[in-house]
CSV table of C-alpha atoms and ligand atoms in Angstrom, one decimal:
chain,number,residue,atom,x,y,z
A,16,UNK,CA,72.3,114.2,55.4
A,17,UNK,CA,75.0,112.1,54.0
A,18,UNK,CA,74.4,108.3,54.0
A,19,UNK,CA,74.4,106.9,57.8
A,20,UNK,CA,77.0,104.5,56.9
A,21,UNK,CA,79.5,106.7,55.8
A,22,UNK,CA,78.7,109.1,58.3
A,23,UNK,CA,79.1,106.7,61.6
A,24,UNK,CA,82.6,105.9,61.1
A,25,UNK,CA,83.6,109.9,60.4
A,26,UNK,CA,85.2,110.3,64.2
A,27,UNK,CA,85.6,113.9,63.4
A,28,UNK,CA,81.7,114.6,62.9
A,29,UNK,CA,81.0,112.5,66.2
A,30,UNK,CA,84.3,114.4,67.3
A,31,UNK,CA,81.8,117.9,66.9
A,32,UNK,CA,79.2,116.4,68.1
A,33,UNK,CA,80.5,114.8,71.2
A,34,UNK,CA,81.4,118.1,72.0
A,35,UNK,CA,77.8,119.6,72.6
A,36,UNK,CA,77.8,116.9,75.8
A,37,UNK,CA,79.5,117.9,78.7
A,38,UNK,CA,81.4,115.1,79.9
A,39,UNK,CA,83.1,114.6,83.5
A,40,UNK,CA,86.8,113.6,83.3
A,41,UNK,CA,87.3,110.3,84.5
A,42,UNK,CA,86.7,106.1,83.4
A,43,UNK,CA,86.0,105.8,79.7
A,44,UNK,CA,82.2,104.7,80.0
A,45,UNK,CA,81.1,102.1,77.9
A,46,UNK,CA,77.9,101.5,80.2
A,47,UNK,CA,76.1,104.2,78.6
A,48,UNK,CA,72.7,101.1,78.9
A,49,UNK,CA,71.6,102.7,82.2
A,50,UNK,CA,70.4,105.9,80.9
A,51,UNK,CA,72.0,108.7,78.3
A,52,UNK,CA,73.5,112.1,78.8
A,53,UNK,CA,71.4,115.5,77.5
A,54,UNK,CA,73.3,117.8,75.3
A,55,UNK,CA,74.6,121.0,76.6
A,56,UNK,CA,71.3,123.1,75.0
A,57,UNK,CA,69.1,120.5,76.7
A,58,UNK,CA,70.9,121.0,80.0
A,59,UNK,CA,70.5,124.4,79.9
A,60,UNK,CA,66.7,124.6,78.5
A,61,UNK,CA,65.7,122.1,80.9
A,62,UNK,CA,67.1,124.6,83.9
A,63,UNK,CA,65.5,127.7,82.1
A,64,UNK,CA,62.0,125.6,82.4
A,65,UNK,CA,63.1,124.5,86.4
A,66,UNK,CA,63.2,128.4,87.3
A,67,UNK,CA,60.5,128.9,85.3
A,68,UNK,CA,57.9,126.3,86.9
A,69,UNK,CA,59.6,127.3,90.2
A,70,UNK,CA,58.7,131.2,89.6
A,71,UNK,CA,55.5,131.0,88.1
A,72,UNK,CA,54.2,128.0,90.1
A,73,UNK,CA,50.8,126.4,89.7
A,74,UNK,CA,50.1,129.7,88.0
A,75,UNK,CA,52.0,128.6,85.0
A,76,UNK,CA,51.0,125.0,85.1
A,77,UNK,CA,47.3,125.5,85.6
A,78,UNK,CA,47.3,127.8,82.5
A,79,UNK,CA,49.5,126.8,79.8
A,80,UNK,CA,50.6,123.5,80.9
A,81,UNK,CA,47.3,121.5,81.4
A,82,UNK,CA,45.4,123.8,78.7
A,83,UNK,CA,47.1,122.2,75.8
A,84,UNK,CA,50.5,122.3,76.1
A,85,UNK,CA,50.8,118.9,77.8
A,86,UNK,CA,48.9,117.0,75.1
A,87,UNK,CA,51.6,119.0,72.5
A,88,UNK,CA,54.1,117.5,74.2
A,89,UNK,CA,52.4,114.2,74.4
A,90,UNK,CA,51.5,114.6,70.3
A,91,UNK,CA,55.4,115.3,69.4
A,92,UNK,CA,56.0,112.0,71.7
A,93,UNK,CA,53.3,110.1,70.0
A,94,UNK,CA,55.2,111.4,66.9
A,95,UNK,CA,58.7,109.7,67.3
A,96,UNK,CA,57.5,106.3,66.9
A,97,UNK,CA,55.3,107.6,64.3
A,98,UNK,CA,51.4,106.6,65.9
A,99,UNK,CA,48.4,108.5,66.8
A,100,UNK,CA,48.6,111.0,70.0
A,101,UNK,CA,45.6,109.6,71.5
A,102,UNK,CA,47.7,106.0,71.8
A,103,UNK,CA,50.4,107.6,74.1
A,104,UNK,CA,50.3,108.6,77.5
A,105,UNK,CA,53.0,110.2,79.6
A,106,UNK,CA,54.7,108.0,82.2
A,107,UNK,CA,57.8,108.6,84.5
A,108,UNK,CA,59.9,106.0,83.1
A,109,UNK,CA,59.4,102.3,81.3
A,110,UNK,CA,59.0,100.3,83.9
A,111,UNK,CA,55.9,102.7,85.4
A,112,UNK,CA,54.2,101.5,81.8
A,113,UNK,CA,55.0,98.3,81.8
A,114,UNK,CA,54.0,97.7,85.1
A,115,UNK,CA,50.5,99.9,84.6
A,116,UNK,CA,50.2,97.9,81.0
A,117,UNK,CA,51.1,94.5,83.6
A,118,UNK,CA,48.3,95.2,86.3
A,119,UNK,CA,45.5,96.7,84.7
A,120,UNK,CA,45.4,93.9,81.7
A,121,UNK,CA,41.6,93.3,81.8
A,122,UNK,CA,41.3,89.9,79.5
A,123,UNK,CA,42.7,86.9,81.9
A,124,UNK,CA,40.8,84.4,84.0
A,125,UNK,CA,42.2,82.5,86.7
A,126,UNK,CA,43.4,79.6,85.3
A,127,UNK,CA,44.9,81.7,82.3
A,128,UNK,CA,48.5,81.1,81.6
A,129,UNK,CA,51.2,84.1,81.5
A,130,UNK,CA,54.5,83.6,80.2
A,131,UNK,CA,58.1,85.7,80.2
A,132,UNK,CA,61.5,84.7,79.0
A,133,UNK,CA,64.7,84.4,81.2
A,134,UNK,CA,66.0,87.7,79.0
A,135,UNK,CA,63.3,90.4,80.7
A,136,UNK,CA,63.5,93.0,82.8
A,137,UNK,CA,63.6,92.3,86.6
A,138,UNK,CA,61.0,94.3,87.6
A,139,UNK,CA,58.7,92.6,84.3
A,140,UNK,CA,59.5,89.6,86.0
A,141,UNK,CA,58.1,90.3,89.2
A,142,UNK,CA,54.8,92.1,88.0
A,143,UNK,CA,53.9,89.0,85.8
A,144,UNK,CA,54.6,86.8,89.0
A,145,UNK,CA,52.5,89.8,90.8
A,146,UNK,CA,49.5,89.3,88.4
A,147,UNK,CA,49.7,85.1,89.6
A,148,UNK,CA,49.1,85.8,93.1
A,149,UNK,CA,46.3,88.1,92.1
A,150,UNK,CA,44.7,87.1,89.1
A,151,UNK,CA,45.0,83.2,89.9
A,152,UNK,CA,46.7,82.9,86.6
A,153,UNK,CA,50.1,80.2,85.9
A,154,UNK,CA,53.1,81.9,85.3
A,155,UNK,CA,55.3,80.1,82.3
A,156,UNK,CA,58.8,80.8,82.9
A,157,UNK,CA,61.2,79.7,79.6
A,158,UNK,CA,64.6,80.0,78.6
A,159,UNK,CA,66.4,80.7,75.5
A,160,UNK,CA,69.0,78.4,74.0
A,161,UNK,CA,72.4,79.9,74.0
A,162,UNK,CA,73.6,81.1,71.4
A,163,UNK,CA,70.5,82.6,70.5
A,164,UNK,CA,69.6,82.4,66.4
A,165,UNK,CA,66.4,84.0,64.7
A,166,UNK,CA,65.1,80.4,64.3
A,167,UNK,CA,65.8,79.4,68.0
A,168,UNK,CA,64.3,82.3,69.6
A,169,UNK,CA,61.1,82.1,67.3
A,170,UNK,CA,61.2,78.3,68.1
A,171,UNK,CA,61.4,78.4,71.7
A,172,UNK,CA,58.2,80.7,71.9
A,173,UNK,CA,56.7,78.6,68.8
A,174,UNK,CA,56.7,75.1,71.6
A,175,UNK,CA,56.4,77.2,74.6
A,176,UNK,CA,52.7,78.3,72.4
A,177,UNK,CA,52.2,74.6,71.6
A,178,UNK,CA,53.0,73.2,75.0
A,179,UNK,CA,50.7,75.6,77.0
A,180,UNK,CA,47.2,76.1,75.6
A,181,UNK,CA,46.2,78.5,77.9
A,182,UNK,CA,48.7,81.2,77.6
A,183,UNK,CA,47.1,84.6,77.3
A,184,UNK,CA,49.2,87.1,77.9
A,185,UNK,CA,53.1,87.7,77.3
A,186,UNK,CA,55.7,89.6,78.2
A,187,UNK,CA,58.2,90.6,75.2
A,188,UNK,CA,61.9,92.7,75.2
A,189,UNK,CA,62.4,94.6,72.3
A,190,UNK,CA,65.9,95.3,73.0
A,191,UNK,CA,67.3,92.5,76.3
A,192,UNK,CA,69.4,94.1,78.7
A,193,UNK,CA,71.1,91.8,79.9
A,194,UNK,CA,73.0,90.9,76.6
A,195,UNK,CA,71.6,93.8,74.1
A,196,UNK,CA,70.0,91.0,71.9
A,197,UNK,CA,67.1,91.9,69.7
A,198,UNK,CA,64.3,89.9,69.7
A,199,UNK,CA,62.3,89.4,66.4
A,200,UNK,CA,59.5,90.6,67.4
A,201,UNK,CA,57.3,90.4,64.3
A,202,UNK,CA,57.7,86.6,64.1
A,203,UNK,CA,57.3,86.1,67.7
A,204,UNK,CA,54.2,88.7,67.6
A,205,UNK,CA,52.3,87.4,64.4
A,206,UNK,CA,53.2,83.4,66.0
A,207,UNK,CA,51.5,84.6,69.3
A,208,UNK,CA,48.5,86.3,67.6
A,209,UNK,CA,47.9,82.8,65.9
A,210,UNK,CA,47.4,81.5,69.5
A,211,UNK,CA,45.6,84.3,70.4
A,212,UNK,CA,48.1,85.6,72.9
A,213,UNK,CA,48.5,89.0,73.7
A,214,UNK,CA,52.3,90.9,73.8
A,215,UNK,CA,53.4,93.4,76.2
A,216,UNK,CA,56.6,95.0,74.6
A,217,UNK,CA,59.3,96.7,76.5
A,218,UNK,CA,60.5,99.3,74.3
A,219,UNK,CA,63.2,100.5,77.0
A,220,UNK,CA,66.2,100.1,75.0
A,221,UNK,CA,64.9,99.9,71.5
A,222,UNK,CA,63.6,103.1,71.3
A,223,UNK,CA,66.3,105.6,69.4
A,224,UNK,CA,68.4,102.8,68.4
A,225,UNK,CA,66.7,101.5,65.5
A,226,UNK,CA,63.4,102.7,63.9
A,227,UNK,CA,60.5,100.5,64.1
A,228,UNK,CA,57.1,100.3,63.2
A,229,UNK,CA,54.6,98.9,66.0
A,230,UNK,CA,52.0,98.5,63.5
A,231,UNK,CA,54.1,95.9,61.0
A,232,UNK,CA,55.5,94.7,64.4
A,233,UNK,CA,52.2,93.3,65.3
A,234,UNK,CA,52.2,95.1,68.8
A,235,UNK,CA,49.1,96.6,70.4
A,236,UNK,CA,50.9,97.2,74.2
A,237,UNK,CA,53.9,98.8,74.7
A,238,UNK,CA,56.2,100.9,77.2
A,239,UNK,CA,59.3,103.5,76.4
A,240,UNK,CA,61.5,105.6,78.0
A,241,UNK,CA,63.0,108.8,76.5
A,242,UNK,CA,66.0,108.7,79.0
A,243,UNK,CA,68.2,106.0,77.4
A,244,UNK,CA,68.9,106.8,74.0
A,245,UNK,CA,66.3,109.9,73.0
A,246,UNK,CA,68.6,112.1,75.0
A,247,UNK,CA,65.9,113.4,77.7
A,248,UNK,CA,65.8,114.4,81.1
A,249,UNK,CA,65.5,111.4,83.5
A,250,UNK,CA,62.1,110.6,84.5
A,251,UNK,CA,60.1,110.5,81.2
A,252,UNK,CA,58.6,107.8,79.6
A,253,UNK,CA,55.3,106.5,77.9
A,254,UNK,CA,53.1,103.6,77.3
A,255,UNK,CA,51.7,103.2,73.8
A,256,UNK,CA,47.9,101.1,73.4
A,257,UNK,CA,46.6,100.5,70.2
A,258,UNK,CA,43.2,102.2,70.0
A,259,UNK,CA,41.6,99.9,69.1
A,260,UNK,CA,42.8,98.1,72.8
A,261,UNK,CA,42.3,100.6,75.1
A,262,UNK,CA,39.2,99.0,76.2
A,263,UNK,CA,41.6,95.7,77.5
A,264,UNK,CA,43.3,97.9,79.8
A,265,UNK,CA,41.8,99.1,82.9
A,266,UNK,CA,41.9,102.3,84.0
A,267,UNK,CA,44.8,102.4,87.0
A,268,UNK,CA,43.2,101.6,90.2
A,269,UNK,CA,40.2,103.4,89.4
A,270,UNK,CA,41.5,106.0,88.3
A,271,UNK,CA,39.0,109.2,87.1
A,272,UNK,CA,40.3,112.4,86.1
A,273,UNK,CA,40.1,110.9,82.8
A,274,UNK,CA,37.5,110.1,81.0
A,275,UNK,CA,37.5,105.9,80.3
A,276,UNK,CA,38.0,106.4,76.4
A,277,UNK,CA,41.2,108.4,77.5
A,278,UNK,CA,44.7,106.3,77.3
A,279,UNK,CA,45.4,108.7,80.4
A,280,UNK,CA,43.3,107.2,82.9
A,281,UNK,CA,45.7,103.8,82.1
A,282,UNK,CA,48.2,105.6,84.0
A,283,UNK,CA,49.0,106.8,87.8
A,284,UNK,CA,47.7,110.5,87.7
A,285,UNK,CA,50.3,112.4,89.3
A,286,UNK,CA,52.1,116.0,89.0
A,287,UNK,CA,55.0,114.9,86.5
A,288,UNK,CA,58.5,116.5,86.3
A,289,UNK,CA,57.3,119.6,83.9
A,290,UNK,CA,60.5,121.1,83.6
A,291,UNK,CA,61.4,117.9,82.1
A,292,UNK,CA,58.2,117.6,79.8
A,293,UNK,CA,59.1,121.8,78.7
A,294,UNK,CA,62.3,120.2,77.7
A,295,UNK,CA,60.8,117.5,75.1
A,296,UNK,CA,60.4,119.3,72.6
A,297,UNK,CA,63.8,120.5,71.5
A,298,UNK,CA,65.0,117.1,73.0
A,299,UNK,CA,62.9,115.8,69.9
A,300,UNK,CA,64.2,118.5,67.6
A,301,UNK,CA,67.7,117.7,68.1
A,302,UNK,CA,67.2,113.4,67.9
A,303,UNK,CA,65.9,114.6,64.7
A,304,UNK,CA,68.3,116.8,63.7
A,305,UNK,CA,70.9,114.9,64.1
A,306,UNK,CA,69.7,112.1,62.1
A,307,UNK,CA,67.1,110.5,64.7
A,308,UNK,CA,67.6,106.8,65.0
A,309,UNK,CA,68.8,105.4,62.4
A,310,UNK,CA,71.8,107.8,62.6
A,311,UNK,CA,72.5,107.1,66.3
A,312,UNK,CA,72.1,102.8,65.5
A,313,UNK,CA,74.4,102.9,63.0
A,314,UNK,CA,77.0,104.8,64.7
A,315,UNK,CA,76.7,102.9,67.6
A,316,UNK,CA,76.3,99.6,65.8
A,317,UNK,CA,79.8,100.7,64.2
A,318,UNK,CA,81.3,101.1,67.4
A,319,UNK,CA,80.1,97.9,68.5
A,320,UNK,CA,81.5,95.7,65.7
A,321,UNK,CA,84.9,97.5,66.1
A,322,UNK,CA,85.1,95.4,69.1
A,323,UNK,CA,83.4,92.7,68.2
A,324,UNK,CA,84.9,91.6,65.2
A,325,UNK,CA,88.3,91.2,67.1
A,326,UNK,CA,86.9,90.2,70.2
A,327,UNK,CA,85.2,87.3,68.4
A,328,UNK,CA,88.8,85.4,67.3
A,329,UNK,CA,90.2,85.5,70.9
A,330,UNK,CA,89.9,82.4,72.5
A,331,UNK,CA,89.3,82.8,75.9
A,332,UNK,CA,86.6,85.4,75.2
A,333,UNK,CA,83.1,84.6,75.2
A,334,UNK,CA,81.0,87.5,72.8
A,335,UNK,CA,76.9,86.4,73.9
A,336,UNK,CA,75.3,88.3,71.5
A,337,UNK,CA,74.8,87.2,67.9
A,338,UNK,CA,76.4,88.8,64.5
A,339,UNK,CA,72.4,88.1,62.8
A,340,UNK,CA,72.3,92.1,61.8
A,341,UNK,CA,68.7,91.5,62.9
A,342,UNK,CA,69.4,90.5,66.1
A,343,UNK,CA,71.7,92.7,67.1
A,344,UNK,CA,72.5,96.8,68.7
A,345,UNK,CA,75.0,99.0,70.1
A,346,UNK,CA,74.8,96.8,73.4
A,347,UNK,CA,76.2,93.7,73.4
A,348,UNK,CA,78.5,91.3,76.3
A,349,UNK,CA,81.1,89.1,76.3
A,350,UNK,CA,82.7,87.3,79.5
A,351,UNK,CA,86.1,85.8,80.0
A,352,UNK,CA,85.4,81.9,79.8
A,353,UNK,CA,88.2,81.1,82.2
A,354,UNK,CA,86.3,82.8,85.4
A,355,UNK,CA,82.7,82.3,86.6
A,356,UNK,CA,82.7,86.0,88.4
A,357,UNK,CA,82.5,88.5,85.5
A,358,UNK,CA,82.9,90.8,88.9
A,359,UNK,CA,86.8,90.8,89.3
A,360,UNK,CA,87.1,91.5,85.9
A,361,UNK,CA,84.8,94.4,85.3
A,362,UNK,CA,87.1,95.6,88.1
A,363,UNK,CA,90.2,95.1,86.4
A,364,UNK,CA,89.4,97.1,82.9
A,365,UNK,CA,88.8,99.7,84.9
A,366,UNK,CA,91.7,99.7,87.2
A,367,UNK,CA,94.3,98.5,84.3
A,368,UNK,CA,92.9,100.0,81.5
A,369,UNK,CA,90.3,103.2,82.9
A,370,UNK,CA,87.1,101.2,81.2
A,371,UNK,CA,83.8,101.4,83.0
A,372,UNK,CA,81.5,98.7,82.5
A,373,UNK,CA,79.1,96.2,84.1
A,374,UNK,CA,78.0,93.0,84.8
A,375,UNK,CA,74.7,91.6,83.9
A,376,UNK,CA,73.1,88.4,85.5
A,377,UNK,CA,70.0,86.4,85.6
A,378,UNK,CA,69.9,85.4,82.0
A,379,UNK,CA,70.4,81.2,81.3
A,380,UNK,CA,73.1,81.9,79.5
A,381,UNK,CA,74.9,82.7,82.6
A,382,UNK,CA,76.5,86.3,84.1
A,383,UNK,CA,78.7,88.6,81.5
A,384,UNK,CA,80.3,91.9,81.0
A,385,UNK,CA,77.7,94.3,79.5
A,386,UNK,CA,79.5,96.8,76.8
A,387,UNK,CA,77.5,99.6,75.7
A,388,UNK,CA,79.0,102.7,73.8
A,389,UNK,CA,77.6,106.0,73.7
A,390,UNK,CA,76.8,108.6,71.3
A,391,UNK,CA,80.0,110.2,72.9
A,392,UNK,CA,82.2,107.2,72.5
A,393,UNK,CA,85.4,107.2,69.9
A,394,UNK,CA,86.3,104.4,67.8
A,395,UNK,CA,89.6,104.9,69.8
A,396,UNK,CA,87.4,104.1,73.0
A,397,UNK,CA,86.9,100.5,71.1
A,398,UNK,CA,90.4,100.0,70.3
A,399,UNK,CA,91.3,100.1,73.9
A,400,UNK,CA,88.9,97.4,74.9
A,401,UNK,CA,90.3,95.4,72.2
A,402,UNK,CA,93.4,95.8,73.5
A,403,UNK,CA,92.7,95.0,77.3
A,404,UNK,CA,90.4,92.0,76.5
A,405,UNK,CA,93.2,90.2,74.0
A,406,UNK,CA,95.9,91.0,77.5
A,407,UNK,CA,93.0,90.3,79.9
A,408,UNK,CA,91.8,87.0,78.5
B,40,LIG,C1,65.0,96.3,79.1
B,40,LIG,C2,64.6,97.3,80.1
B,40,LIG,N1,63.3,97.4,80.4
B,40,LIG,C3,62.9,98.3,81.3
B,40,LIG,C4,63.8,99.2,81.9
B,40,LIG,C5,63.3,100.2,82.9
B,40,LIG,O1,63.4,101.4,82.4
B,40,LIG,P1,63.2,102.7,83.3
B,40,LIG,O2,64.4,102.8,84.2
B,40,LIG,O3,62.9,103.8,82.4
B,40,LIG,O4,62.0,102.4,84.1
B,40,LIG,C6,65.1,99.1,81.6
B,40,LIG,C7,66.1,100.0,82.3
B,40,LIG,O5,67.3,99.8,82.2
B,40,LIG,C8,65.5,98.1,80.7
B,40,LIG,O6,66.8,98.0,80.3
């Protein structure tokens, strides 16, 4: 495998390997955040395993999948971020984990203090508000200084420990986004261990964009999704709990078919999408084959700093995210200074200029344009949004 660098800014290798994605004529898509595109062989194994399931039925499923081949599946998961199988379970998506990691958090009191950043996910948000009203606990709601720097994210978390001695429990974004910054989450982990707070990481976005290693990250909670950047059908996801944990997560609303030493009772138990699942495993093979994540963050870091490097020396252009290599992925937004609706703009690079992208609110820092390339986006792709935001601005 030749060295990542070299390789993410060959457009003819990304040129072959765009090709084994079918892609709809149309906008140039630079929002490729909300969730990625299979490869042609993925497309088509994951419709051999639909008319499979659908001929052989429960047949099929009762037999093969439940006797083994689930937990397989589960084991090759467990695998990609490189921890134990019996520390992943099987969810629909990332926000199902976080949410069943959210709720079933055994450890606080009423009185406890919770606390989340303006930068999380929307529906993380709402289930740490969810556990006030039923736990009793105080929900801590900080922001982070703009623009965000290693020292001021730690900081901000460093006081908001200080200032509230009762925090318990956190929530933590690997990857934000809102603004694609990365959070460094081994100082903010190891700073809230010395208070004796617990993390809950959202892995959503991080997950196939960079490697990582939840053990030196200090993490013992922690929910994915294989749909953003693994390459996966939609609808698959897991949660990851540090065995040594399990016993601070309840099992989901009493949930049973499970025994309680089984990270699958922390979960909903419900039929999944199996085709899906059948499809994991060459889904895995192929993120693998093509250099797994390191290969796809560095191609799409690349693209990323094509634009960014320009972007950064036109006035009237606003770029949120830092340049910090450590703080920063493929994702990252910018807004034109001169208008406080990002709206009519994201409108006009696609009308004038055929680029799809999308706003992003509800971070302090204020509404932006979200930019995210794809494993099927050109360096040319770049050029053009260099072009329309030095005529746009
Ligand atoms: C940071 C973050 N967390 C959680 C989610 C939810 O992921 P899912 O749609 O797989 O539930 C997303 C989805 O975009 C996200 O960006």
């Amino acid at each position: 495998m030749p060295d990542n660098t070299l390789r993410a800014r060959d457009e003819a290798f990304w040129r072959t390997f765009a090709d084994r994605y079918e892609v709809q004529p149309g906008p140039i898509n630079l929002e490729n955040g909300y969730f990625g595109r299979m490869s042609r062989t993925v497309v088509e194994e994951y419709q051999r395993n639909i008319e499979l399931i659908n001929r052989s039925n429960s047949v099929y499923v009762r037999q093969r999948f439940e006797q083994g081949e689930s937990q397989k599946i589960s084991s090759q998961v467990a695998g990609l971020i490189g921890v134990a199988a019996e520390s992943v379970a099987l969810t629909r998506n990332a926000t199902d984990g976080l949410q069943a990691l959210i709720r079933n958090y055994n450890r606080l009191q009423p009185g406890d203090q919770v606390l989340f950043s303006d930068l999380e996910y929307d529906t993380v948000k709402g289930a740490m508000r969810w556990l006030a009203r039923n736990r009793g606990v105080e929900v801590i709601e900080i922001e982070h200084p703009h623009p965000a720097s290693f020292d001021s994210l730690l900081n901000t978390y460093r006081e908001a420990f200080t200032r509230y001695p009762r925090l318990k429990l956190m929530a933590l974004t690997h990857v934000t986004h809102r603004t694609g910054l990365v959070m460094p989450v081994q100082a903010i982990a190891a700073a809230a261990r010395e208070h004796g707070i617990d993390v809950i990481l959202d892995g959503a976005h991080a997950l196939g964009q960079f490697e990582f290693d939840l053990n030196e990250l200090g993490i013992d909670f922690a929910a994915y999704n294989l749909h953003k950047w693994i390459g996966a059908p939609l609808t698959l996801g897991f949660i990851f709990i540090a065995p040594e944990r399990l016993a601070d997560i309840d099992p989901d609303m009493g949930e049973m078919h499970f025994p309680v030493t089984d990270i699958r009772a922390r979960t909903p138990y419900s039929t999944p999408n199996i085709p899906a699942l059948l499809t994991l495993p060459l889904v895995i093979e192929e993120h693998h084959a093509m250099g797994g994540s390191t290969a796809k963050g560095t191609r799409l870091n690349y693209l990323r700093n094509l634009w960014v490097k320009p972007a950064r020396e036109l006035s009237g252009i606003e770029v949120m995210t830092p340049d910090d290599p450590r703080l920063y992925c493929g994702i990252t937004s910018m807004r034109f200074v001169a208008h406080a609706d990002q709206q009519p703009m994201v409108e006009r690079l696609l009308r004038d200029y055929n680029l799809f992208t999308v706003v992003r609110s509800g971070a302090a820092c204020g509404p932006c344009i979200r930019i995210t390339p794809g494993l099927t986006t050109t360096a040319a792709d770049m050029m053009l949004l260099t072009t329309a935001l030095t005529e746009l601005r």
